């Protein structure tokens, strides 16, 4: 498959675009990325970035895509195909030596690790801005940088304050109160809940993945509460419609629901919450020039200015030091910045997660579908 | 002498040319193959589906290596063992089969009177109303309809509002097995009525009148005359409903609240969540096998109904 190449023309629009590009290039030079564009290959007309919809893509557009377009003149198209559904398409393209359907995949680190293990991700070790990132940017258990983690997030316990008149729930066990029967929501694959459940069930994190009996015992107890099982958009809808009182969900979704007027709060209970990362990666099989510019996009996403705007939108901590938390998240447990903030957050390597995901998934389903 | 234009119009000449061209492309001596030629596109389509099925069968015999996320080169039945050993898949299979049976029964019970009134009514306005009510849902996709039920049956929905008027506290009407079955019956009803209507139309009204004149009340007429004569339609409608229900994805996903998966949901999970295409393929073939068994059993017991294009099994 060939892609359209941007051709210069002397139209008024082109002159204006050139002005914007010039201004953007000046901005990039200020950010230290100017050298990267010194010997630039031919620019593609557009780059396709897979993204999650709603506030997620809005934040990416404002923080990374639009400034990148202004700097380079390359249009960014956001493909909102689900991350799980784009994966087999990318794998098939790589298998058949075809050009992949997207240039950059914004993905969970767990999902991206599968692609990296399969060998369908380009190495990104040569990105100049990696030097200025924290350890969080490096994928754990993989050689080089087939993925660059771009921020972290917490699977918090989100709740309706009216349902907890005595204050925020202190433990995940508080959800076992009979009054919450049918009023709790979890992710339908159990993601985010396994590790705190291991602690709440009396087990140890060190035993993951060898012995997770405590986790499954607690999931069994939770099953008796008849929880709803869904995806990110379901949680927001269920909170808005008054279907649930509490959920284990990513803090971004809870924050978005609050922005939409839902009275919702969140907390990190004493057993802790799962901390994970998302990242950007590039599938193999792109033409050289498109690969170059796709890398520049990711490099640009690692600049302080891009991270600040992007992650302000998401309400998540980035991988560049010195970012300012959004005003509503200063000292919030879902926005860890200092080592002490991580004490109650549980981080398990993506490699352990991908190697055991199917087994955990089947076990969780067996309990919940039984 | 050449025939005049009036005697031999141009369009006849055009037809002659076309016929000659067709004869050159497909000579008359090949005419015994004409039927096969017309069948060829459909056969080609079926062949493509079969090739896909063979590939799925091949994929089901390779296991996933989670160190490399590639499938093994060796052939094995491990995916089938995993599918049959893990209780969750058997539970989901059973739920799908039971759901298909219940939905088919309920749908036929509702579709029969609907179709009967639609066909027999003397009022053209009523017939139009029933037809519009029947076809309107076709313009609304399954997913949109399911979301409609979320709004109507939700805690703050219309039904709970009405219950509230008589002092009943909000009831959880969604996210359970009955909600999934309810959504499926509502979705399948138009399909069943459309399959039944031609069979009901084919029953002469005089036959029912004759039964009545011989002393049969409406119940005996229904039992001994209408239902037996409508059997091809009932069988055809039942086959369509049972097949569509068995393979449904959206209603269990949306109205089931994540805890009432059908087998199609489990297949999706394997292909797109755990990336285990081998296990997903094994579950797919199990579904195809169960669906074929059900349809085969119905064919054996009752014939193909209207799907046999009017040739009733004797």
XYZ file of C-alpha atoms in Angstrom, chain B residues 116-271:
156
model
C -52.113 -14.775 12.155
C -53.891 -11.496 12.876
C -51.715 -9.697 10.330
C -52.642 -12.184 7.623
C -56.318 -12.697 8.485
C -57.500 -9.266 9.557
C -60.165 -7.627 7.354
C -58.972 -4.184 8.416
C -56.330 -2.830 6.063
C -55.445 -0.171 8.640
C -54.720 -2.803 11.279
C -52.643 -4.790 8.770
C -50.650 -1.668 7.904
C -50.150 -0.876 11.566
C -48.908 -4.393 12.279
C -46.599 -4.284 9.247
C -45.142 -0.932 10.274
C -44.648 -2.153 13.828
C -42.956 -5.223 12.387
C -40.605 -3.440 9.998
C -39.758 -0.406 12.106
C -37.306 -2.315 14.328
C -35.375 -3.389 11.221
C -34.364 0.226 10.731
C -32.932 0.313 14.237
C -29.854 -1.821 14.808
C -29.601 -4.414 17.540
C -27.132 -2.382 19.579
C -29.299 0.738 19.510
C -32.319 -1.303 20.544
C -30.391 -2.814 23.434
C -29.369 0.654 24.591
C -33.007 1.666 24.318
C -33.860 -1.060 26.817
C -31.114 0.224 29.117
C -32.945 3.540 29.195
C -36.419 2.064 29.599
C -35.575 -0.639 32.125
C -32.812 1.142 34.064
C -33.067 2.136 37.720
C -34.168 5.610 36.703
C -36.010 4.411 33.604
C -39.597 4.577 32.470
C -40.676 1.251 33.978
C -39.251 2.053 37.410
C -40.822 5.511 37.219
C -44.211 3.888 36.642
C -43.613 1.415 39.466
C -42.698 4.341 41.670
C -46.122 5.876 41.031
C -47.730 2.919 42.781
C -45.220 2.924 45.611
C -42.911 0.156 44.403
C -39.213 0.926 45.058
C -36.794 0.789 42.059
C -36.249 -2.770 40.877
C -33.124 -4.131 39.172
C -34.652 -5.111 35.831
C -31.402 -5.187 33.880
C -28.116 -7.073 33.889
C -29.512 -10.540 34.452
C -30.449 -13.588 32.359
C -34.157 -12.715 31.979
C -33.167 -9.254 30.677
C -30.975 -10.864 28.003
C -33.761 -13.273 26.992
C -36.275 -10.432 26.909
C -34.029 -8.381 24.612
C -33.460 -11.369 22.344
C -37.169 -12.187 22.059
C -37.901 -8.582 21.132
C -35.105 -8.673 18.547
C -36.132 -12.020 17.048
C -39.889 -11.398 16.834
C -39.879 -9.662 13.409
C -37.720 -12.427 11.917
C -40.146 -15.066 13.155
C -43.253 -13.223 11.944
C -41.701 -12.702 8.510
C -40.919 -16.413 8.262
C -44.380 -17.408 9.496
C -46.512 -15.037 7.447
C -46.111 -16.801 4.049
C -47.022 -20.149 5.642
C -50.120 -18.658 7.260
C -51.117 -16.929 4.038
C -50.921 -20.278 2.257
C -53.596 -21.786 4.527
C -56.942 -21.298 2.711
C -59.505 -19.548 4.883
C -62.065 -22.004 3.491
C -60.299 -24.832 5.308
C -60.852 -23.133 8.639
C -64.455 -22.354 7.656
C -64.972 -26.017 6.753
C -63.648 -27.113 10.143
C -66.048 -24.696 11.798
C -68.985 -25.906 9.720
C -68.195 -29.456 10.842
C -68.554 -28.380 14.477
C -64.977 -27.594 15.530
C -64.640 -24.613 17.846
C -61.747 -22.134 17.249
C -59.445 -23.964 19.634
C -59.930 -27.334 17.867
C -59.596 -25.626 14.486
C -56.372 -24.032 15.639
C -54.976 -27.286 17.035
C -56.088 -29.697 14.311
C -56.054 -27.477 11.214
C -54.110 -24.220 11.466
C -51.097 -25.325 13.487
C -50.398 -28.471 11.435
C -50.741 -26.522 8.209
C -48.521 -23.726 9.597
C -45.833 -26.214 10.592
C -43.438 -25.367 7.730
C -43.544 -21.727 8.786
C -43.070 -22.580 12.455
C -40.109 -24.816 11.640
C -38.507 -22.231 9.346
C -39.018 -19.427 11.875
C -37.745 -21.641 14.693
C -34.579 -22.494 12.775
C -33.814 -18.866 12.023
C -34.460 -17.760 15.611
C -32.503 -20.595 17.223
C -29.495 -20.021 14.930
C -29.424 -16.254 15.443
C -29.899 -16.539 19.204
C -27.247 -19.186 19.639
C -24.673 -16.929 17.991
C -25.803 -13.591 19.403
C -23.237 -11.240 20.878
C -24.739 -7.806 21.500
C -27.708 -8.573 23.770
C -25.752 -10.643 26.326
C -22.967 -8.054 26.247
C -25.231 -5.050 26.772
C -28.190 -6.336 28.778
C -26.277 -9.019 30.692
C -24.125 -6.626 32.696
C -21.022 -8.690 31.879
C -22.177 -11.711 33.890
C -24.429 -13.416 31.332
C -22.063 -14.150 28.445
C -23.096 -16.314 25.524
C -20.561 -18.344 23.595
C -20.014 -15.554 21.023
C -18.852 -13.286 23.855
C -16.404 -15.942 25.041
C -15.056 -16.291 21.486
C -14.604 -12.510 21.226
C -12.705 -12.527 24.522
C -10.250 -15.122 23.269
C -9.623 -13.433 19.925
